[in-house]
PDB file of C-alpha atoms in Angstrom:
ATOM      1  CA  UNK A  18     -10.582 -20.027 -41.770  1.00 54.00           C
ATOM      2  CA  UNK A  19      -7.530 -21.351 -42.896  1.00 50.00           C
ATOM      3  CA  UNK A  20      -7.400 -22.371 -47.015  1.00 55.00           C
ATOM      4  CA  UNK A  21      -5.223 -24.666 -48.532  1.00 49.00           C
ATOM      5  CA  UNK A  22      -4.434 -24.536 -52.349  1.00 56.00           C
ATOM      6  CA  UNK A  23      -4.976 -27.966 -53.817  1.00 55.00           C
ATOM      7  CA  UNK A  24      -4.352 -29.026 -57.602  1.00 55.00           C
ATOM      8  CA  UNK A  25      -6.358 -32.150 -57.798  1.00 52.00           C
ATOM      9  CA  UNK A  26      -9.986 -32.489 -58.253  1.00 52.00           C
ATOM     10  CA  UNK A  27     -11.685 -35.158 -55.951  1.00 51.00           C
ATOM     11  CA  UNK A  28     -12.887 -36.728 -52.767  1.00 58.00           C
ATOM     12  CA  UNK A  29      -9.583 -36.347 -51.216  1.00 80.00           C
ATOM     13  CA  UNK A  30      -9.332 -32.781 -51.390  1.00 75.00           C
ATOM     14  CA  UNK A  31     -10.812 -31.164 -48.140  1.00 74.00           C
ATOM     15  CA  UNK A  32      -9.321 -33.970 -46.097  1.00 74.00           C
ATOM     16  CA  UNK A  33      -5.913 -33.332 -47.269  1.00 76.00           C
ATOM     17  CA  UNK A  34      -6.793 -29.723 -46.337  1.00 77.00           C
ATOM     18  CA  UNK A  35      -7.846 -30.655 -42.870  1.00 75.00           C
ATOM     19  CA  UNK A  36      -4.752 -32.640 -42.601  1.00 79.00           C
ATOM     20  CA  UNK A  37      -3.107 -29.358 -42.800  1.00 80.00           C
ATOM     21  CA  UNK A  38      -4.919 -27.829 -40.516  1.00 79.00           C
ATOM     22  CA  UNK A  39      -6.780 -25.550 -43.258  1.00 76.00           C
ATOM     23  CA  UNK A  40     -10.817 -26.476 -43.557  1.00 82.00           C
ATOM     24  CA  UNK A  41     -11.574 -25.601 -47.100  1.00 88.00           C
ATOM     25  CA  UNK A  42      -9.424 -26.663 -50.280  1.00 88.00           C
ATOM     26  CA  UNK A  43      -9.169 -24.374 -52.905  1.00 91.00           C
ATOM     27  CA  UNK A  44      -8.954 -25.192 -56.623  1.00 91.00           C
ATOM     28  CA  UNK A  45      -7.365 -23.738 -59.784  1.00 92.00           C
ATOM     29  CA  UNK A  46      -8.688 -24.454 -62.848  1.00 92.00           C
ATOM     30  CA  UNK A  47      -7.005 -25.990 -66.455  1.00 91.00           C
ATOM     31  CA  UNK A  48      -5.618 -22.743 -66.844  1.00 94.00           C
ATOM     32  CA  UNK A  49      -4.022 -22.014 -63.314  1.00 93.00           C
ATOM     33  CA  UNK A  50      -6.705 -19.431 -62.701  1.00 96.00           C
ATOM     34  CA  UNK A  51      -8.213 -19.421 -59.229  1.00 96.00           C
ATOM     35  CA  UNK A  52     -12.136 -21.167 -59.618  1.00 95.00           C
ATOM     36  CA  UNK A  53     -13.331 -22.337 -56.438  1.00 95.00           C
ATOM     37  CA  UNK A  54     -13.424 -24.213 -53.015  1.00 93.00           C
ATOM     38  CA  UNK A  55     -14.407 -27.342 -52.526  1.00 90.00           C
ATOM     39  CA  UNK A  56     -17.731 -26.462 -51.193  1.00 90.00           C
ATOM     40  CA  UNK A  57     -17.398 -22.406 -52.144  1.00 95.00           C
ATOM     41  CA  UNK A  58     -17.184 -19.391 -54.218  1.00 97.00           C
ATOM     42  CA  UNK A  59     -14.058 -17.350 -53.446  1.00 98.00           C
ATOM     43  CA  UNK A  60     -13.421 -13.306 -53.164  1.00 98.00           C
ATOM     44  CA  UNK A  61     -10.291 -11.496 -53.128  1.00 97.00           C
ATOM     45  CA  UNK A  62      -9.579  -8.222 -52.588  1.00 97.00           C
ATOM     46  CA  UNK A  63      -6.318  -7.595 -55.078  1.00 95.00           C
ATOM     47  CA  UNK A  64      -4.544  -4.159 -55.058  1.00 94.00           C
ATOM     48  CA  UNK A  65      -7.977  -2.672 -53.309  1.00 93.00           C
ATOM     49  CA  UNK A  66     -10.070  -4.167 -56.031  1.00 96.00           C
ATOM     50  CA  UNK A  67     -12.805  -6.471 -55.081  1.00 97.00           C
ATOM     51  CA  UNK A  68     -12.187 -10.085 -57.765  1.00 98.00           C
ATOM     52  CA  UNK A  69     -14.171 -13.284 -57.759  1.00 98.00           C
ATOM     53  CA  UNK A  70     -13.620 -15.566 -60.714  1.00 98.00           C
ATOM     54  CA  UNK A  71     -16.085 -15.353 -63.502  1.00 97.00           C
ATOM     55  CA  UNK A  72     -18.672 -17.794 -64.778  1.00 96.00           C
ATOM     56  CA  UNK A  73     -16.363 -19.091 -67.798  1.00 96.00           C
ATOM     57  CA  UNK A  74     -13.685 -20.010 -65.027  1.00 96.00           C
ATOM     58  CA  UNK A  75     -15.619 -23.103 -64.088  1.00 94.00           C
ATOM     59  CA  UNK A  76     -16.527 -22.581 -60.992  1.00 94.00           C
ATOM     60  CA  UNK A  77     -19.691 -23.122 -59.692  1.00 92.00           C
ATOM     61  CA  UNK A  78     -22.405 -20.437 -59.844  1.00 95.00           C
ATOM     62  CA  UNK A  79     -23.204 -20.267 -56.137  1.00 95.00           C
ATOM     63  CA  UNK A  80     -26.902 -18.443 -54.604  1.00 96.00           C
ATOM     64  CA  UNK A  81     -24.448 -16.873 -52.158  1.00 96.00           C
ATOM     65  CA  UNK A  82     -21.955 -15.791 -54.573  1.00 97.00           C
ATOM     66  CA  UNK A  83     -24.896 -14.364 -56.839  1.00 96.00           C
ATOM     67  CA  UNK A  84     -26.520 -12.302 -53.842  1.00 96.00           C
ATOM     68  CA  UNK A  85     -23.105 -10.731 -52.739  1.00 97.00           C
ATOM     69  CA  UNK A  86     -22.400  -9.749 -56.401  1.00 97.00           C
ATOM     70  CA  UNK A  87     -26.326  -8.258 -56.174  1.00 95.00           C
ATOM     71  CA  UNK A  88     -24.681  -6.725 -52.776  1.00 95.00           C
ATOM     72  CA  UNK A  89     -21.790  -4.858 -53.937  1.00 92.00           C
ATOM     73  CA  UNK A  90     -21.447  -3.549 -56.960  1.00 88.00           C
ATOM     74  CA  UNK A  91     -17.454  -3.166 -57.145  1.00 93.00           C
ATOM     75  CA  UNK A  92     -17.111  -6.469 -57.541  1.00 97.00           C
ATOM     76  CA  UNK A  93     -15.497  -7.285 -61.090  1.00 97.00           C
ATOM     77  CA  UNK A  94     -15.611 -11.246 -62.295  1.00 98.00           C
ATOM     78  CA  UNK A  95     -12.216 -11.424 -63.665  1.00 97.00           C
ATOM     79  CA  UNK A  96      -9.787 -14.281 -64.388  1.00 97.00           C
ATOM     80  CA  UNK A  97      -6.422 -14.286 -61.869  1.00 95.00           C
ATOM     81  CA  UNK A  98      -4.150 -16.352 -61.094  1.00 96.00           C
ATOM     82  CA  UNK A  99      -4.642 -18.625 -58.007  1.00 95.00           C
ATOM     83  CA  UNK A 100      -1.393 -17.759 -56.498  1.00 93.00           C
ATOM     84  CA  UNK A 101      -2.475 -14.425 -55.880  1.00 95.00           C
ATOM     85  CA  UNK A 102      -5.169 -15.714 -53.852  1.00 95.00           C
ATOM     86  CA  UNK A 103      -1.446 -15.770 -51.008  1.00 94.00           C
ATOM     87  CA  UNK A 104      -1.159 -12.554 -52.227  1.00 94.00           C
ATOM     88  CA  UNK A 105      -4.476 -10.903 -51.543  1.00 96.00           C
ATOM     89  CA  UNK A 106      -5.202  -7.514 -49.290  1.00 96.00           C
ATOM     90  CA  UNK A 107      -8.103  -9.821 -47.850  1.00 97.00           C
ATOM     91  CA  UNK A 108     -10.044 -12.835 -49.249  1.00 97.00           C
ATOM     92  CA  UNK A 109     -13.114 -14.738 -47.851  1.00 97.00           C
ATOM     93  CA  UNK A 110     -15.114 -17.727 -48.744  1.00 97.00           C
ATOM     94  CA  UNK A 111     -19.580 -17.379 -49.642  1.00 97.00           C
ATOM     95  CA  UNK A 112     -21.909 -20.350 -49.720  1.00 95.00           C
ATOM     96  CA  UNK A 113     -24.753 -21.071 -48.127  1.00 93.00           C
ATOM     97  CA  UNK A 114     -23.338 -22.635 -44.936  1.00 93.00           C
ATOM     98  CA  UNK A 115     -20.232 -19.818 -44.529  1.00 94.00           C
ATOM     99  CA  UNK A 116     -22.364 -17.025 -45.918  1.00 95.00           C
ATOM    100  CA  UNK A 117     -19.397 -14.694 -45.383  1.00 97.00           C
ATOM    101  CA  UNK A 118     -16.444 -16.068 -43.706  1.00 96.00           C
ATOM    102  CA  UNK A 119     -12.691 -14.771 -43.734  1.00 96.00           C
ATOM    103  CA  UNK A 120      -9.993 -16.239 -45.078  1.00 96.00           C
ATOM    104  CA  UNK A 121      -7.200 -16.057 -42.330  1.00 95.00           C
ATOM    105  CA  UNK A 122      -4.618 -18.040 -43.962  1.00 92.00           C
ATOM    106  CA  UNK A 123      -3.285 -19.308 -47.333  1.00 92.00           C
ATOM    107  CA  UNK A 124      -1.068 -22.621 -47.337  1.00 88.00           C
ATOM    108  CA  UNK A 125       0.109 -21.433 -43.946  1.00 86.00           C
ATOM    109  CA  UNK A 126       0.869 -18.064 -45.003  1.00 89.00           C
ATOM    110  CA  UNK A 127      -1.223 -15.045 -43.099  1.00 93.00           C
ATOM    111  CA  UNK A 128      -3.179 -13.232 -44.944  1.00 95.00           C
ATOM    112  CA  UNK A 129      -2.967  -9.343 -44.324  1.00 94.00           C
ATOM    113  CA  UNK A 130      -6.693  -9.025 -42.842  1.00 91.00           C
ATOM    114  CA  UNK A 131      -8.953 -11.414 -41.767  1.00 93.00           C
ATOM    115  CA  UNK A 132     -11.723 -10.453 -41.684  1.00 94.00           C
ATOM    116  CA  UNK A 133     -10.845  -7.225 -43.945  1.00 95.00           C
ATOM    117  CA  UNK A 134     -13.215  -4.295 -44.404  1.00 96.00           C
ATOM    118  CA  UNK A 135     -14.580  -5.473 -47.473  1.00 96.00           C
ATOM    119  CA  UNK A 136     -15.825  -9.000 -45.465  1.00 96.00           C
ATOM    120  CA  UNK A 137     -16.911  -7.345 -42.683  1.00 96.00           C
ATOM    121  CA  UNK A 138     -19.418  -4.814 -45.410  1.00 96.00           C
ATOM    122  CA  UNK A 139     -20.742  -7.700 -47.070  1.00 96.00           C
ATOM    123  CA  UNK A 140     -21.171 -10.027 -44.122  1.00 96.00           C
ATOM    124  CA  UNK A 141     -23.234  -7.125 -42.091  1.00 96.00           C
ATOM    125  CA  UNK A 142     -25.188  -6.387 -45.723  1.00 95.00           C
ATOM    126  CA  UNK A 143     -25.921 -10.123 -46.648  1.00 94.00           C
ATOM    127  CA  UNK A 144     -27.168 -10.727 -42.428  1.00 94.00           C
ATOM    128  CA  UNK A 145     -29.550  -7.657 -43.274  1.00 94.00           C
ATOM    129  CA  UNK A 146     -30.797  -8.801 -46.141  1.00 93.00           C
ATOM    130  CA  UNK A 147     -31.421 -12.712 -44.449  1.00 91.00           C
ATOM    131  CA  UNK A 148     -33.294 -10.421 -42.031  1.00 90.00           C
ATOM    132  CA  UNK A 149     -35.577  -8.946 -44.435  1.00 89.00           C
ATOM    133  CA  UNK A 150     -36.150 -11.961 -47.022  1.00 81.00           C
ATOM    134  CA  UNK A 151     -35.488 -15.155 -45.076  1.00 74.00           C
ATOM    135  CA  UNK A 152     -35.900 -16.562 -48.718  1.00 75.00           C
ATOM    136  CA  UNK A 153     -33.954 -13.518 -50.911  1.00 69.00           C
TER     137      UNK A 153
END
């Protein structure tokens, strides 16, 4: 999945992604923080330390998002800057729709792994869970 950065909340946002080629937009928040995609939570693995943006950035508290962080527990909520979402060892997308799914590119700017090892854990842990609790 390709992700393009996009400063301005609204309707517009994912098309102007698509436009680029990119199917998810990704937002900062009022702070320049990274918060969340259009239609996802986001996870980044920064200097082999597994980030996701924390409740007070804004972002929306997704069921996805909640069960990964049940999932792993080396995940720290933290506040970061949404440039270093370019910058990132590995990053993927949760909701319910994606579940887990890589983020291959930034703005048009590769990402080191896609998916990374820390996707590819939580992807195979969330499927077994869906397996065990269709309703978890």
């Amino acid at each position: 999945v390709g992700a393009q950065l996009h400063e301005h909340l609204g309707s517009d946002a994912l098309a102007f992604a698509e436009e680029r080629g990119a199917s998810e937009a990704i937002f900062a928040n009022t702070r320049g923080n990274l918060c969340e995609g259009a239609g996802s939570n986001v996870f980044c693995v920064i200097d082999g330390t597994l980030v996701t943006p924390p409740a007070t950035s804004g972002c929306l508290l997704g069921v996805t998002r909640g069960l990964l962080l049940e999932l792993c527990d080396d995940c720290i909520e933290r506040d970061f800057p949404v440039d270093a979402l370019a910058q990132a060892d590995e990053a993927f997308l949760s909701s319910t729709t994606r579940e887990v799914q890589p983020i291959a590119q930034v703005d048009g700017t590769a990402l080191p792994a896609a998916p990374g090892p820390v996707a590819t854990r939580l992807h195979t842990s969330y499927q077994a869970l869906v397996a065990r609790d269709l309703d978890p």
